[in-house]
Coordinates of C-alpha atoms and ligand atoms in Angstrom, one line a residue:
M1308 CA 111.4 69.2 69.6
L1309 CA 107.9 69.7 68.1
F1310 CA 107.7 70.0 64.4
L1311 CA 105.1 72.7 64.9
E1312 CA 107.8 75.0 66.3
L1313 CA 109.8 74.6 63.1
A1314 CA 106.7 75.1 61.0
E1315 CA 106.0 78.3 62.8
T1316 CA 109.5 79.6 62.2
F1317 CA 109.2 78.7 58.5
K1318 CA 105.9 80.6 58.3
E1319 CA 107.6 83.7 59.8
M1320 CA 110.6 83.4 57.5
E1321 CA 108.4 83.1 54.5
T1322 CA 106.6 86.4 55.2
T1323 CA 109.7 88.5 55.9
S1324 CA 111.3 90.6 53.2
S1325 CA 114.4 91.5 55.2
R1326 CA 117.6 89.5 55.4
L1327 CA 118.3 90.8 58.9
A1328 CA 114.9 89.5 60.2
L1329 CA 115.6 86.2 58.5
T1330 CA 118.9 85.9 60.3
Q1331 CA 117.2 86.7 63.6
F1332 CA 114.5 84.1 63.1
L1333 CA 117.3 81.6 62.4
V1334 CA 119.2 82.6 65.5
A1335 CA 116.0 82.2 67.7
L1336 CA 115.3 78.8 66.2
L1337 CA 118.9 77.6 66.6
K1338 CA 119.0 78.8 70.2
K1339 CA 116.0 76.8 71.2
T1340 CA 116.9 73.6 69.3
P1341 CA 118.3 70.8 71.5
V1342 CA 121.9 70.1 70.7
N1343 CA 121.3 66.5 69.6
I1344 CA 119.2 67.5 66.6
I1345 CA 120.9 70.8 65.7
D1346 CA 122.3 69.3 62.5
K1347 CA 118.9 68.0 61.4
I1348 CA 117.4 71.4 61.9
V1349 CA 120.2 73.0 59.8
Y1350 CA 119.6 70.6 57.0
L1351 CA 115.8 71.0 57.1
I1352 CA 116.1 74.8 57.0
Q1353 CA 117.7 74.4 53.6
G1354 CA 115.2 71.7 52.6
K1355 CA 117.8 69.0 52.7
L1356 CA 118.5 65.7 54.5
G1357 CA 122.3 66.1 54.9
P1358 CA 125.3 67.9 53.3
D1359 CA 124.9 68.3 49.5
H1360 CA 127.6 65.8 48.6
S1361 CA 126.3 62.8 50.5
S1362 CA 122.6 63.2 51.2
K1363 CA 119.7 61.7 49.3
E1364 CA 117.5 64.3 47.6
L1365 CA 113.9 64.9 48.5
G1366 CA 111.5 65.6 45.7
I1367 CA 108.8 63.0 45.7
A1368 CA 106.4 62.9 42.7
E1369 CA 103.4 65.1 43.0
K1370 CA 101.0 62.2 42.3
I1371 CA 102.3 60.4 45.5
V1372 CA 101.6 63.5 47.6
T1373 CA 98.2 64.1 46.0
R1374 CA 97.1 60.5 46.7
S1375 CA 98.3 60.8 50.3
L1376 CA 96.5 64.0 50.8
S1377 CA 93.3 62.6 49.4
L1378 CA 93.6 59.6 51.7
V1379 CA 94.0 61.7 54.8
T1380 CA 91.5 64.4 54.0
G1381 CA 88.8 62.4 52.2
V1382 CA 88.9 65.0 49.4
S1383 CA 88.8 63.4 45.9
L1384 CA 91.9 63.4 43.7
N1385 CA 90.1 65.5 41.3
D1386 CA 89.2 68.2 43.8
I1387 CA 92.8 68.3 45.0
Q1388 CA 94.0 68.6 41.5
L1389 CA 91.6 71.5 40.8
E1390 CA 92.8 73.2 44.0
Y1391 CA 96.4 72.6 43.0
N1392 CA 95.8 74.1 39.6
K1393 CA 94.5 77.2 41.3
I1394 CA 97.1 77.6 44.1
G1395 CA 100.1 76.0 42.4
D1396 CA 101.7 74.4 45.5
L1397 CA 100.5 71.2 47.2
G1398 CA 101.8 72.4 50.6
D1399 CA 99.5 75.4 50.3
V1400 CA 96.6 73.1 49.1
A1401 CA 97.1 70.9 52.2
F1402 CA 96.9 74.1 54.4
S1403 CA 93.6 75.1 52.8
L1404 CA 92.0 71.6 52.7
K1405 CA 93.2 69.4 55.4
Y1406 CA 91.5 69.7 58.7
N1407 CA 88.1 70.7 57.5
K1408 CA 87.2 67.1 57.7
T1409 CA 89.6 65.2 59.9
Q1410 CA 91.1 67.4 62.5
S1411 CA 89.3 66.1 65.5
T1412 CA 89.2 62.4 64.7
L1413 CA 92.7 61.8 63.4
F1414 CA 94.8 64.0 65.5
Q1415 CA 96.9 61.4 67.4
E1416 CA 100.3 62.1 68.7
P1417 CA 102.3 65.3 68.2
L1418 CA 104.8 65.3 65.4
T1419 CA 108.4 65.8 66.4
V1420 CA 111.4 67.1 64.3
E1421 CA 113.2 63.8 64.9
K1422 CA 110.2 61.7 63.6
V1423 CA 109.8 63.9 60.6
F1424 CA 113.5 63.8 59.7
D1425 CA 113.8 60.1 60.1
T1426 CA 110.6 59.5 58.1
L1427 CA 111.9 61.8 55.3
I1428 CA 115.1 59.7 55.2
K1429 CA 113.1 56.5 54.9
I1430 CA 111.1 58.1 52.1
A1431 CA 114.2 59.1 50.2
N1432 CA 115.7 55.7 50.7
T1433 CA 112.7 53.8 49.4
S1434 CA 112.9 52.5 45.9
G1435 CA 111.9 49.4 43.8
P1436 CA 108.7 47.4 43.7
G1437 CA 106.1 48.4 46.3
S1438 CA 107.9 51.6 47.1
L1439 CA 105.0 53.8 45.9
D1440 CA 102.6 52.3 48.5
L1441 CA 105.2 52.5 51.2
K1442 CA 105.9 56.2 50.5
I1443 CA 102.3 56.9 50.6
R1444 CA 102.0 55.1 53.9
Y1445 CA 105.0 57.2 55.4
I1446 CA 103.4 60.5 54.2
T1447 CA 99.9 59.7 55.4
S1448 CA 101.2 58.6 58.8
M1449 CA 102.8 62.0 59.2
L1450 CA 99.9 63.9 57.8
N1451 CA 97.6 62.2 60.2
N1452 CA 99.6 63.5 63.1
S1453 CA 99.9 67.1 61.8
S1454 CA 98.0 70.3 62.0
S1455 CA 97.3 72.2 58.8
L1456 CA 100.4 74.5 59.3
E1457 CA 102.6 71.4 59.8
A1458 CA 101.0 69.6 56.8
K1459 CA 101.9 72.6 54.6
Y1460 CA 105.6 72.6 55.5
L1461 CA 105.8 68.8 55.6
L1462 CA 104.6 68.6 52.0
K1463 CA 106.8 71.3 50.9
L1464 CA 109.8 69.4 52.3
V1465 CA 108.6 66.1 50.8
L1466 CA 108.2 67.7 47.4
G1467 CA 111.6 69.5 47.7
N1468 CA 109.7 72.8 47.4
L1469 CA 110.5 74.5 50.7
R1470 CA 112.1 77.5 48.9
L1471 CA 113.0 79.6 51.9
G1472 CA 116.1 80.4 50.0
I1473 CA 118.4 80.3 53.0
A1474 CA 121.9 80.0 51.6
N1475 CA 125.0 78.9 53.4
Y1476 CA 126.4 82.3 54.4
T1477 CA 123.2 83.5 56.1
L1478 CA 123.2 80.2 58.0
I1479 CA 126.8 80.6 58.9
D1480 CA 126.1 84.1 60.3
A1481 CA 123.2 82.7 62.3
I1482 CA 125.3 79.8 63.6
A1483 CA 128.1 82.2 64.6
L1484 CA 125.6 84.5 66.4
S1485 CA 123.7 81.7 68.1
F1486 CA 126.6 79.8 69.6
T1487 CA 129.4 82.4 69.9
G1488 CA 127.4 85.6 70.2
N1489 CA 129.7 87.2 67.6
K1490 CA 129.2 87.3 63.8
E1491 CA 133.0 88.0 63.4
N1492 CA 133.5 84.3 64.1
R1493 CA 131.9 83.6 60.8
R1494 CA 135.5 83.4 59.3
I1495 CA 136.4 80.4 61.4
L1496 CA 133.1 78.7 60.5
E1497 CA 133.5 79.6 56.8
N1498 CA 137.0 78.1 56.8
A1499 CA 135.7 74.8 58.3
F1500 CA 132.9 74.9 55.8
N1501 CA 135.2 75.3 52.9
L1502 CA 137.0 72.1 54.0
S1503 CA 134.1 69.9 55.1
S1504 CA 131.0 71.4 53.2
D1505 CA 128.8 70.3 56.0
L1506 CA 127.1 73.1 58.0
G1507 CA 124.9 70.7 60.0
N1508 CA 128.1 69.0 61.4
I1509 CA 129.8 72.3 62.1
A1510 CA 126.7 73.6 64.0
R1511 CA 126.6 70.4 66.0
I1512 CA 130.3 70.5 66.8
L1513 CA 130.0 74.2 67.9
A1514 CA 126.8 73.7 69.9
K1515 CA 128.4 70.8 71.8
G1516 CA 132.0 72.2 72.1
S1517 CA 133.8 75.4 71.2
L1518 CA 135.3 77.3 68.3
N1519 CA 138.5 75.4 68.9
D1520 CA 136.7 72.2 68.0
V1521 CA 135.6 73.7 64.8
Q1522 CA 139.1 74.9 63.9
L1523 CA 140.2 71.2 64.2
I1524 CA 138.0 70.2 61.2
S1525 CA 140.3 69.3 58.4
V1526 CA 140.2 67.9 54.9
S1527 CA 139.1 64.3 54.5
L1528 CA 138.7 61.8 51.7
F1529 CA 135.3 61.6 50.0
V1530 CA 134.2 65.0 51.5
P1531 CA 134.6 67.5 48.7
V1532 CA 136.7 70.7 49.4
R1533 CA 135.2 74.0 48.1
P1534 CA 137.4 74.9 45.1
M1535 CA 139.9 77.7 45.0
L1536 CA 138.9 80.4 42.4
A1537 CA 140.5 83.0 40.3
E1538 CA 140.5 86.7 40.0
R1539 CA 140.5 88.4 36.6
A1540 CA 143.0 90.9 35.4
A1541 CA 142.7 93.5 32.6
D1542 CA 145.7 92.1 30.7
S1543 CA 148.8 90.1 31.1
R1544 CA 150.8 93.2 32.2
E1545 CA 148.6 93.7 35.2
A1546 CA 148.4 90.0 35.9
L1547 CA 152.2 89.6 36.0
K1548 CA 152.4 92.6 38.3
K1549 CA 149.9 91.0 40.6
M1550 CA 152.2 87.9 40.6
R1551 CA 155.2 90.0 41.5
G1552 CA 156.9 89.3 38.2
E1553 CA 156.9 85.5 38.1
C1554 CA 154.2 82.9 37.6
L1555 CA 153.3 79.4 36.5
A1556 CA 151.0 79.8 33.5
E1557 CA 148.6 77.1 32.5
Y1558 CA 146.1 76.4 29.8
K1559 CA 142.6 77.5 30.9
I1560 CA 140.5 74.7 29.6
D1561 CA 136.8 75.1 28.8
G1562 CA 135.5 72.1 30.5
E1563 CA 134.2 71.1 33.9
R1564 CA 136.3 71.0 37.1
V1565 CA 136.4 67.7 38.9
Q1566 CA 137.8 66.8 42.3
I1567 CA 139.0 63.2 42.3
H1568 CA 139.0 61.3 45.7
K1569 CA 140.7 58.0 45.8
K1570 CA 141.4 55.4 48.5
G1571 CA 141.9 51.8 47.7
K1572 CA 139.2 50.8 45.3
Q1573 CA 136.9 53.6 46.2
I1574 CA 137.0 56.5 43.7
E1575 CA 134.6 59.5 43.6
L1576 CA 134.3 62.6 41.5
F1577 CA 132.8 65.9 42.6
T1578 CA 132.0 69.0 40.6
R1579 CA 132.9 72.6 41.6
S1580 CA 129.5 72.9 43.2
L1581 CA 130.2 69.6 45.2
E1582 CA 127.8 67.4 43.3
N1583 CA 128.9 63.8 43.1
I1584 CA 129.3 63.0 39.4
T1585 CA 131.1 59.7 39.6
F1586 CA 128.3 58.0 37.8
H1587 CA 128.7 60.2 34.7
F1588 CA 132.4 59.4 34.0
P1589 CA 133.0 55.7 34.4
E1590 CA 136.1 55.9 32.1
I1591 CA 137.7 58.4 34.5
V1592 CA 137.0 56.1 37.4
K1593 CA 138.6 53.2 35.5
M1594 CA 141.6 55.3 34.6
F1595 CA 142.3 56.0 38.3
A1596 CA 141.4 52.4 39.3
D1597 CA 144.2 51.2 37.0
Q1598 CA 146.7 53.6 38.7
S1599 CA 148.9 52.5 41.6
A1600 CA 148.6 56.0 43.1
N1601 CA 146.3 55.8 46.1
N1602 CA 144.9 57.8 48.9
F1603 CA 144.7 61.3 47.3
I1604 CA 142.5 64.3 46.4
A1605 CA 143.4 65.8 43.1
E1606 CA 141.8 68.4 40.9
G1607 CA 141.6 68.7 37.1
E1608 CA 139.5 69.9 34.2
V1609 CA 137.6 67.4 32.3
V1610 CA 137.0 68.4 28.7
A1611 CA 135.3 66.9 25.7
I1612 CA 137.6 66.0 22.8
N1613 CA 137.6 65.1 19.2
P1614 CA 139.0 61.6 19.5
D1615 CA 140.8 61.7 16.1
N1616 CA 143.1 64.6 17.0
L1617 CA 142.5 65.0 20.7
R1618 CA 141.5 68.7 20.2
Y1619 CA 139.5 70.2 22.9
L1620 CA 135.8 70.9 22.2
P1621 CA 133.7 73.6 24.0
F1622 CA 131.9 73.2 27.3
Q1623 CA 128.6 72.5 25.6
S1624 CA 129.8 69.3 24.2
L1625 CA 130.8 68.1 27.7
M1626 CA 127.3 68.9 29.0
K1627 CA 126.0 66.1 26.8
R1628 CA 127.6 63.7 29.2
R1629 CA 125.3 64.9 32.0
R1630 CA 122.5 62.4 31.4
K1631 CA 120.8 59.8 33.5
H1632 CA 120.7 57.0 31.1
Q1633 CA 122.8 55.3 28.4
I1634 CA 126.0 56.5 30.0
Q1635 CA 128.0 53.9 28.1
Q1636 CA 126.8 55.2 24.7
A1637 CA 127.5 58.8 25.8
M1638 CA 131.0 57.8 26.8
E1639 CA 131.7 56.6 23.2
T1640 CA 130.0 59.5 21.5
Y1641 CA 131.5 62.2 23.7
P1642 CA 134.9 61.1 24.8
V1643 CA 136.7 63.2 27.4
L1644 CA 140.3 63.9 28.5
L1645 CA 141.2 64.9 32.0
N1646 CA 143.9 67.6 32.7
L1647 CA 145.1 67.4 36.3
F1648 CA 146.1 70.7 37.8
D1649 CA 146.3 70.4 41.6
L1650 CA 146.8 68.1 44.5
L1651 CA 145.0 68.7 47.8
Y1652 CA 145.8 65.6 49.8
Y1653 CA 148.2 62.8 49.4
D1654 CA 149.0 59.7 51.4
G1655 CA 147.4 60.8 54.7
Q1656 CA 148.7 64.4 54.4
D1657 CA 146.9 67.6 53.7
T1658 CA 149.0 69.2 50.9
M1659 CA 146.9 72.4 50.7
G1660 CA 149.4 74.3 52.7
F1661 CA 152.3 73.5 50.4
A1662 CA 153.4 76.1 47.9
F1663 CA 151.8 75.6 44.4
F1664 CA 155.1 74.7 42.7
K1665 CA 155.6 71.9 45.3
R1666 CA 152.1 70.6 44.7
R1667 CA 152.7 70.6 41.0
G1668 CA 156.0 68.7 41.6
L1669 CA 154.1 66.1 43.6
L1670 CA 151.5 65.8 40.8
E1671 CA 154.3 65.2 38.3
N1672 CA 155.9 62.5 40.6
I1673 CA 152.6 60.8 41.0
F1674 CA 151.0 61.1 37.6
G1675 CA 153.8 62.3 35.4
N1676 CA 154.7 58.9 33.9
I1677 CA 151.2 57.7 33.2
K1678 CA 150.8 56.2 29.7
N1679 CA 147.2 57.2 29.0
E1680 CA 146.4 59.7 26.3
R1681 CA 143.2 60.6 28.1
L1682 CA 144.9 61.6 31.4
K1683 CA 147.6 64.2 31.6
L1684 CA 148.9 67.2 33.6
V1685 CA 147.7 70.5 32.4
D1686 CA 150.2 72.2 30.1
Q1687 CA 152.2 74.6 32.1
I1688 CA 155.2 77.0 31.7
K1689 CA 157.1 79.2 34.0
A1690 CA 156.7 82.8 32.9
S1691 CA 158.4 86.0 34.0
N1692 CA 157.7 88.3 31.1
I1693 CA 154.7 89.4 29.0
E1694 CA 156.0 88.0 25.7
E1695 CA 156.2 84.5 27.3
I1696 CA 152.7 84.8 28.5
E1697 CA 151.2 86.1 25.2
K1698 CA 153.1 83.5 23.2
F1699 CA 151.6 80.8 25.5
M1700 CA 148.2 82.4 25.3
T1701 CA 148.3 82.2 21.4
K1702 CA 149.3 78.5 21.7
A1703 CA 146.5 77.9 24.3
L1704 CA 143.9 79.5 22.0
R1705 CA 145.1 77.5 19.0
N1706 CA 144.6 74.3 21.0
G1707 CA 141.0 75.2 21.8
C1708 CA 141.4 76.6 25.3
E1709 CA 139.6 79.6 26.7
G1710 CA 142.8 81.4 27.7
L1711 CA 145.3 81.0 30.5
M1712 CA 145.3 80.6 34.3
L1713 CA 148.3 82.3 35.9
K1714 CA 149.2 81.0 39.4
D1715 CA 151.5 82.3 42.1
P1716 CA 154.2 79.5 42.5
N1717 CA 154.4 80.2 46.2
S1718 CA 150.7 80.3 47.1
R1719 CA 149.0 77.7 49.2
Y1720 CA 145.6 76.2 48.1
R1721 CA 142.9 78.5 49.7
A1722 CA 139.7 76.4 49.6
G1723 CA 136.6 78.4 48.6
A1724 CA 138.6 81.7 48.1
R1725 CA 138.8 83.9 45.0
E1726 CA 142.1 85.7 45.4
W1727 CA 145.0 87.0 43.3
A1728 CA 147.0 83.8 43.8
W1729 CA 145.2 82.6 40.7
I1730 CA 144.4 84.9 37.8
K1731 CA 142.4 84.0 34.7
L1732 CA 143.2 85.6 31.4
K1733 CA 140.8 85.0 28.6
K1734 CA 141.1 85.8 25.0
E1735 CA 138.3 88.5 25.3
Y1736 CA 140.6 90.5 27.6
S1737 CA 143.0 91.2 24.9
G1738 CA 140.3 92.5 22.5
T1739 CA 137.6 95.1 22.9
I1740 CA 134.7 92.8 24.0
S1741 CA 134.2 92.5 27.8
D1742 CA 134.4 89.2 29.4
S1743 CA 131.2 87.3 30.0
V1744 CA 129.6 87.4 33.4
D1745 CA 127.4 84.8 35.1
L1746 CA 124.2 86.4 36.6
V1747 CA 121.3 85.1 38.5
I1748 CA 117.6 85.6 37.5
L1749 CA 115.8 87.6 40.2
G1750 CA 112.6 88.8 38.5
A1751 CA 110.8 89.4 35.2
L1752 CA 108.6 91.7 33.3
Y1753 CA 105.9 90.4 31.1
G1754 CA 106.5 90.6 27.3
K1755 CA 104.7 92.4 24.5
G1756 CA 104.0 91.4 21.0
R1757 CA 105.3 87.9 20.2
R1758 CA 106.2 87.3 23.8
V1759 CA 102.8 88.1 25.3
G1760 CA 102.2 85.8 28.3
K1761 CA 105.8 85.0 28.5
Y1762 CA 108.6 87.1 30.0
G1763 CA 109.9 89.9 27.9
A1764 CA 112.8 90.9 30.1
L1765 CA 114.5 89.1 33.0
L1766 CA 116.0 91.0 35.9
L1767 CA 119.5 89.8 36.7
G1768 CA 121.7 90.2 39.7
S1769 CA 125.3 89.8 41.0
Y1770 CA 126.2 88.2 44.3
S1771 CA 127.9 89.5 47.5
K1772 CA 129.2 86.9 49.8
I1773 CA 129.8 89.5 52.6
D1774 CA 126.1 90.0 53.2
D1775 CA 124.9 86.9 51.3
T1776 CA 122.7 89.2 49.1
F1777 CA 121.9 89.5 45.4
Y1778 CA 122.2 92.9 43.8
T1779 CA 120.4 94.0 40.6
I1780 CA 122.5 94.8 37.6
C1781 CA 120.4 94.8 34.4
K1782 CA 117.4 93.6 32.5
V1783 CA 118.0 91.3 29.6
G1784 CA 115.7 90.4 26.8
T1785 CA 118.0 89.5 23.9
G1786 CA 119.8 86.4 23.0
F1787 CA 117.0 84.0 23.9
K1788 CA 116.0 81.4 21.2
D1789 CA 112.4 80.3 21.4
N1790 CA 113.1 76.8 22.6
V1791 CA 115.4 78.1 25.4
L1792 CA 112.8 80.7 26.4
A1793 CA 110.2 78.0 26.7
T1794 CA 112.4 75.8 28.9
L1795 CA 113.4 78.7 31.0
Y1796 CA 109.7 79.8 31.4
D1797 CA 108.8 76.4 32.7
K1798 CA 111.7 76.3 35.1
L1799 CA 111.0 79.8 36.3
S1800 CA 107.3 79.1 36.8
K1801 CA 108.3 76.8 39.6
L1802 CA 110.4 79.5 41.3
I1803 CA 107.9 82.3 41.5
I1804 CA 107.6 83.9 44.9
H1805 CA 104.8 86.3 45.9
K1806 CA 107.2 89.1 46.7
K1807 CA 110.9 90.1 46.3
H1808 CA 113.2 87.6 48.0
P1809 CA 114.6 88.8 51.3
R1810 CA 118.1 88.2 50.1
V1811 CA 117.6 90.5 47.1
E1812 CA 118.4 94.2 47.2
A1813 CA 116.5 95.7 44.3
G1814 CA 115.7 99.3 45.5
A1815 CA 112.4 100.5 44.2
L1816 CA 112.4 98.7 41.0
P1817 CA 108.9 97.5 39.9
M1818 CA 108.7 93.9 38.6
D1819 CA 105.8 91.8 37.3
V1820 CA 107.2 88.7 39.0
W1821 CA 109.8 87.8 41.5
F1822 CA 111.7 84.5 41.6
E1823 CA 113.7 82.6 44.2
P1824 CA 117.3 83.1 43.0
S1825 CA 118.3 79.9 41.4
I1826 CA 119.1 80.0 37.7
V1827 CA 122.4 81.5 36.4
L1828 CA 122.8 82.8 32.9
E1829 CA 126.0 83.7 31.0
I1830 CA 125.7 87.2 29.7
V1831 CA 127.9 89.4 27.4
T1832 CA 127.8 93.1 27.5
A1833 CA 129.2 96.0 25.6
E1834 CA 130.2 97.9 28.7
I1835 CA 129.6 98.4 32.4
T1836 CA 128.1 101.8 33.2
L1837 CA 126.9 103.7 36.2
S1838 CA 123.2 103.8 36.8
P1839 CA 120.8 105.1 39.5
V1840 CA 118.4 102.2 38.8
Y1841 CA 120.5 99.1 39.8
T1842 CA 122.0 98.2 43.2
T1843 CA 125.2 96.4 42.3
G1844 CA 128.0 98.4 43.9
R1845 CA 125.7 101.2 44.6
N1846 CA 127.6 104.2 46.2
T1847 CA 131.0 102.7 45.4
I1848 CA 131.9 105.0 42.6
K1849 CA 129.3 107.7 42.9
P1850 CA 126.6 108.4 45.5
G1851 CA 123.2 107.0 44.5
Y1852 CA 124.7 105.1 41.5
G1853 CA 125.3 101.5 41.0
F1854 CA 126.7 99.5 38.1
A1855 CA 124.6 98.5 35.0
L1856 CA 125.4 96.4 31.9
R1857 CA 124.9 98.2 28.7
F1858 CA 123.4 96.1 25.9
P1859 CA 123.4 92.9 27.9
K1860 CA 122.8 89.8 25.8
F1861 CA 122.3 86.2 26.8
T1862 CA 125.0 83.8 25.3
G1863 CA 122.5 80.9 25.3
N1864 CA 124.5 79.2 28.1
V1865 CA 122.6 78.5 31.2
R1866 CA 125.3 77.9 33.8
E1867 CA 123.8 74.7 35.3
D1868 CA 127.2 74.0 36.9
K1869 CA 126.8 77.2 39.0
S1870 CA 124.7 77.8 42.1
P1871 CA 123.3 81.3 42.5
E1872 CA 126.1 82.0 45.0
D1873 CA 128.6 81.2 42.3
S1874 CA 127.4 84.1 40.2
T1875 CA 129.7 86.9 39.3
T1876 CA 130.3 88.9 42.5
V1877 CA 129.8 92.6 43.1
N1878 CA 133.5 92.9 43.6
E1879 CA 134.2 91.2 40.3
V1880 CA 131.9 93.7 38.6
L1881 CA 133.8 96.5 40.2
Q1882 CA 137.0 94.9 39.0
I1883 CA 135.7 94.6 35.4
Y1884 CA 134.6 98.3 35.6
R1885 CA 138.1 99.3 36.6
N1886 CA 139.7 97.2 34.0
Q1887 CA 137.6 98.9 31.4
L1888 CA 138.8 102.3 32.4
K1889 CA 142.4 101.1 31.8
Q1890 CA 141.7 100.2 28.3
Ligands
ATP2918 P1 134.6 81.0 34.1 O1 133.2 81.3 34.0 O2 135.5 82.0 33.6 O3 134.9 79.6 33.8 P2 134.3 80.4 36.8 O4 133.6 81.5 37.6 O5 133.6 79.2 36.4 O6 134.9 81.1 35.6 P3 136.8 80.9 37.8 O7 137.3 80.9 39.2 O8 136.5 82.3 37.3 O9 135.6 80.0 37.6 O10 137.9 80.2 36.8 C1 138.4 79.0 37.3 C2 137.7 77.9 36.6 O11 138.5 77.6 35.4 C3 138.0 76.7 37.5 O12 137.0 76.5 38.4 C4 138.2 75.5 36.5 O13 136.9 74.9 36.2 C5 138.6 76.2 35.2 N1 140.0 75.9 34.8 C6 140.4 75.6 33.5 N2 141.7 75.4 33.5 C7 142.2 75.5 34.7 C8 143.5 75.4 35.3 N3 144.6 75.1 34.6 N4 143.6 75.6 36.6 C9 142.5 75.9 37.4 N5 141.3 76.0 36.9 C10 141.1 75.8 35.6

């Protein structure tokens, strides 16, 4: 398949402002893609080289691209830099510069998708001495064979800047439509995706075979499962009612969720957004290496601790472990403890279908006798009345936890689902302050006074998985310390898009700048109100009105562990609104 066909579709996608049109472009593209490269096309559409958990990242340094571009076009490095300063994207610079000089002489053989994909893999795998020259050679060889439109998207891919913003659920819809003609089959694909986290593979299996083949996709070691999530209740009374009067209550620990995969000597750790973080926690790897338990997938919450009294420290302390260098030193300065809470796979068997009490029983059999003060099973009690829950809540808060997780003892593990089988109860629920929400930045207004030239207010949105769309909910301008604002400004500058993103529903709201949805902020608010301005939950309670946050404030916590699709959902906002009415 010619890379030009892909570049032309990218161009069309970039100019559309409707999600429906985006899906249609995707369907047309998938339908004309040869089956043997369908997975590659699926990855490239998302600017990737494979599924998140196992592929190398693109994102070559700008100076390598600038030098390649200079070599191919004959334009000086300086002039390219000037043009880049003006336009702000090297792909767009290539489009404007390239074939003025070289089009006729250097056009050699047509560039294919296969060739581009394989070369991108080679580039991503090249490291060490001499790698700079080699990368330049790979890039120039592709540029020499490309038209200006191809060069534009080639460079955006190489730089990791494609930014079409096509997320998993839009792609799932498009794959379902392309190969089964029916969007309803999305559920089957979603299920397979929750277990295997690899849309390229799912598309390939479906294009070659049938839906039945997709249904056969099951959990496997070293492929992270998308995590089961929790609903939120107004208070313990409502939570217990939802649990039909009996639950297993656990500490809700303010750390980071890890999924541990072990077979033989191989041990890997994944985050809730499926990132491989094995490298960051050598002591956890060692803990499991020392265990006889083998061949399993378990889940737990890793939390930073004060080594003197083993008390849990807040999430921010744990984030200090997310660094690229001096891991050994960080390990000593910020020690951690792992609380195991679930078992998804054991000894060749998928255990996700087992009732939760049985999975916990297995966890106890396997890890219960471990003599290691840094590895334990999460504290748990069986509770069947409110007093028991509240007493346990007090104990949890005293021990530095966020609150409790209540779990239905008979529920199976539902990968990727947020359902009432798990309910989170945080301390804020019992007081008057609403719970925090995690919202994605969609746009901004320029500031006045001290903030001139910077953003004065950020437009935030919630997420709906049903239509893979972000809905506006508030503008926030308070809670930002100057240093955080400066870092955010730099990050946001790279996400600017020339018009509202097609997956954003903003009504007629005017904005100075729009961003590709990417950064998630933790926000507290006094109350959720109804508003004619914002689109979250519009028409749910009252025609023409959506939900808005009153007096929203940034907590200072950028949720780097969350992708935009992990933001608080429209449904959750509705739930919080309803909970509020009960209080
Ligand atoms: P929050 O922002 O409240 O942490 P979240 O959106 O990150 O929520 P939720 O589904 O709302 O995720 O809450 C579940 C999260 O709580 C899990 O992903 C996990 O990281 C954490 N957690 C802490 N203790 C437990 C526990 N005992 N069982 C399950 N998850 C736990």
